[in-house]
Tab-separated table of C-alpha atoms and ligand atoms in Angstrom:
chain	number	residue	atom	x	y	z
A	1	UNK	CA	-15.834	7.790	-44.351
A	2	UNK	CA	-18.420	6.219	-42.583
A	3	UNK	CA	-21.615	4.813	-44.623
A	4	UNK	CA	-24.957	6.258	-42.874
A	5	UNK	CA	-26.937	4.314	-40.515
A	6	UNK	CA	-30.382	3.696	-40.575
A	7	UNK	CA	-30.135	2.528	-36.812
A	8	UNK	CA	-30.319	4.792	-33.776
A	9	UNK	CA	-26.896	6.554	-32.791
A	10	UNK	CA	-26.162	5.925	-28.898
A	11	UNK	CA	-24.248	9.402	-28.013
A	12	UNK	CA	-22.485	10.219	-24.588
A	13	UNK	CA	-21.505	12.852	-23.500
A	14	UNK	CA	-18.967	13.711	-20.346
A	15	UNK	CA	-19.076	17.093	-18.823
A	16	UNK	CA	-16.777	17.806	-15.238
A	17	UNK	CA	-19.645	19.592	-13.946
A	18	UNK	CA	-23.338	18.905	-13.541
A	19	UNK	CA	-25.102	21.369	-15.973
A	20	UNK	CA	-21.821	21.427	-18.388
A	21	UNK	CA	-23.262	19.053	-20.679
A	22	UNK	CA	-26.434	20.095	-20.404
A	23	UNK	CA	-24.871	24.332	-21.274
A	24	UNK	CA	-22.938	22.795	-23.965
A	25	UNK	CA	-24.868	20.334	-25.343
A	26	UNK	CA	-28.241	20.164	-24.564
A	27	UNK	CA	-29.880	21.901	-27.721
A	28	UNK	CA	-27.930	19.002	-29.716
A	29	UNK	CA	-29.196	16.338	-27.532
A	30	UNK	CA	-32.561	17.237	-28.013
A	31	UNK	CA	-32.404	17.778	-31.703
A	32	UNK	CA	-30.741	13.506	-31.561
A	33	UNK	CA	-33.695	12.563	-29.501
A	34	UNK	CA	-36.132	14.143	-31.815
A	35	UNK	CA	-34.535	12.219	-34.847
A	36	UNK	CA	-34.837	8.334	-32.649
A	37	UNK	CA	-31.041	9.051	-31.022
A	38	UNK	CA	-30.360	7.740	-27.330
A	39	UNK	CA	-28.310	10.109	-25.269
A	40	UNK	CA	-26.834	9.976	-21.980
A	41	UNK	CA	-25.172	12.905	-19.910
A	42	UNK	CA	-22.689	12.059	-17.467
A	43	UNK	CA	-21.332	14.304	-14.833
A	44	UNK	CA	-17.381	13.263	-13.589
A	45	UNK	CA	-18.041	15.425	-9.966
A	46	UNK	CA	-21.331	16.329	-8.110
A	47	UNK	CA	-21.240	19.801	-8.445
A	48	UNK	CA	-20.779	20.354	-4.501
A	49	UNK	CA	-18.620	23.757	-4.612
A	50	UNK	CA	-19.463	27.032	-6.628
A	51	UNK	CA	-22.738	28.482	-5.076
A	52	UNK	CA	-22.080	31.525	-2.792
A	53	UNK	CA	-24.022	30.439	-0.150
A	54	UNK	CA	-24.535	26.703	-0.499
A	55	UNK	CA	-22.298	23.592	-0.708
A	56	UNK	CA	-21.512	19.631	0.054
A	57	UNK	CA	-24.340	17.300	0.054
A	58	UNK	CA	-26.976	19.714	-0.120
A	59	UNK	CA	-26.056	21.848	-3.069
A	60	UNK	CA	-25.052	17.965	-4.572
A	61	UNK	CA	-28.007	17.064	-3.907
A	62	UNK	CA	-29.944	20.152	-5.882
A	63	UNK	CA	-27.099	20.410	-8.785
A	64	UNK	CA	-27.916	16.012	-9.197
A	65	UNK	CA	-31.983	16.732	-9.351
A	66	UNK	CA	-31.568	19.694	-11.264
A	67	UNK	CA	-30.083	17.620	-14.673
A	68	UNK	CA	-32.437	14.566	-13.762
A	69	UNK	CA	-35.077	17.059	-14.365
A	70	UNK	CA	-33.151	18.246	-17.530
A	71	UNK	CA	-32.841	14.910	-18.603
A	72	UNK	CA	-36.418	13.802	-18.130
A	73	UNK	CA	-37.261	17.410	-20.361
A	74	UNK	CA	-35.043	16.023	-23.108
A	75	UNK	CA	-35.645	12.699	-23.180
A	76	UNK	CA	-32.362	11.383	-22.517
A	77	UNK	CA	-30.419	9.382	-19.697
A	78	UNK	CA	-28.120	11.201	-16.956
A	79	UNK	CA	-25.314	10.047	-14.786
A	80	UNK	CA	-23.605	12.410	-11.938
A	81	UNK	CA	-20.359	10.240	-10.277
A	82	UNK	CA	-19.768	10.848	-6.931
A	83	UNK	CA	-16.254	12.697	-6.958
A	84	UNK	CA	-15.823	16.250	-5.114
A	85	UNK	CA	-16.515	18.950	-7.442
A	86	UNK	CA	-12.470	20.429	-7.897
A	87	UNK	CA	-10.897	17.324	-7.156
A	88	UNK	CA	-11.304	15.068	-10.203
A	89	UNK	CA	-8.031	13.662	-11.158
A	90	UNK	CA	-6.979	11.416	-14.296
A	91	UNK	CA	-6.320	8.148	-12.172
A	92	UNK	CA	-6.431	4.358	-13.486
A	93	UNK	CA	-9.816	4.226	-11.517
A	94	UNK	CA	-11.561	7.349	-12.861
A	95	UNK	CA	-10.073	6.117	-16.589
A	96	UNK	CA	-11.823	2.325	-15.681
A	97	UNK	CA	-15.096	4.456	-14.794
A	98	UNK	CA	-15.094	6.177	-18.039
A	99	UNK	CA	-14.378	3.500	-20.345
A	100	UNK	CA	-16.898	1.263	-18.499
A	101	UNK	CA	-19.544	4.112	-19.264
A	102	UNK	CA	-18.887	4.233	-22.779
A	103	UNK	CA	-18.659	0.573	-22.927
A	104	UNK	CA	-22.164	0.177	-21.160
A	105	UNK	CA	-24.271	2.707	-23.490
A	106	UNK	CA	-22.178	0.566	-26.609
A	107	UNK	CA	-21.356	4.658	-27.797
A	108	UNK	CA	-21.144	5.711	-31.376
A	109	UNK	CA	-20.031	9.148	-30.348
A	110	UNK	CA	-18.653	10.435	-27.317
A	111	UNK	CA	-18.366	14.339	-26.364
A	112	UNK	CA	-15.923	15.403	-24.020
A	113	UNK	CA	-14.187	18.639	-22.760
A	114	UNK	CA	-11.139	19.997	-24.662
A	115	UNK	CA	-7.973	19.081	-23.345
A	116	UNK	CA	-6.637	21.804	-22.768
A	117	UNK	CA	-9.287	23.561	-21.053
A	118	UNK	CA	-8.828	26.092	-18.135
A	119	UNK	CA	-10.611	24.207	-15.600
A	120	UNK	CA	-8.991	21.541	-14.248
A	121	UNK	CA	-12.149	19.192	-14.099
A	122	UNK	CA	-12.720	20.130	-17.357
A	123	UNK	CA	-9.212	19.181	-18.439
A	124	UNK	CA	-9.141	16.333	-17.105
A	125	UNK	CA	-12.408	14.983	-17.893
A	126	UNK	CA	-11.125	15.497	-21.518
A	127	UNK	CA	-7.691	13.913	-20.859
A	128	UNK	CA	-9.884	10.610	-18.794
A	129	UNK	CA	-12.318	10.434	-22.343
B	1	LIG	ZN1	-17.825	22.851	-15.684
């Protein structure tokens, strides 16, 4: 077991979709920001399919400004890749990507989507993490 830390956890968290950490999440996040914790959000696609009438760049576009607002309401740092919403796959690259991520924001815990989720995005983001 792990002795407690009087230092600031660094916690990121990976969601397939932009608003998945912030749905899943976000309630956490800003009860670790309240206690001195740095957070970070990142989105594995942009979030360009799923509105009925909207999609590509301009829903993107809305879904990426919609968690930067989030973020800037909880205090915490965001991150949407670039990868079409529906086609995330568990490559080398994407797996790079991911442990660069973590690597950068030097993470003391790391939230991720179950494996075995029904969504592949979700899947996979948890089988990338
Ligand atoms: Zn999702």
């Amino acid at each position: 077991m792990r002795e407690p830390t009087s230092r600031p956890l660094r916690i990121i968290a990976f969601g397939a979709h932009p608003d998945d950490c912030e749905l899943c999440a976000g309630g956490t996040a800003a009860k670790w920001v309240v206690q001195g914790h740095a957070v970070k959000f990142v989105s594995m696609t942009n979030g360009d399919v799923g509105h009925f009438t909207k999609h590509g760049p301009e829903l993107a576009a809305i879904r990426k400004a919609e968690v930067e607002h989030r973020a800037r309401i909880l205090g915490i740092s965001t991150e949407v890749l670039d990868i079409n919403d529906g086609e995330l796959e568990p490559t080398l690259a994407n797996r790079r990507t991911v442990i660069r991520l973590i690597r950068e924001w030097r993470a003391d815990i790391v939230l991720c989507h179950r494996t075995n989720d029904y969504h592949p995005d979700h899947r996979y983001t948890g089988q990338l993490v």
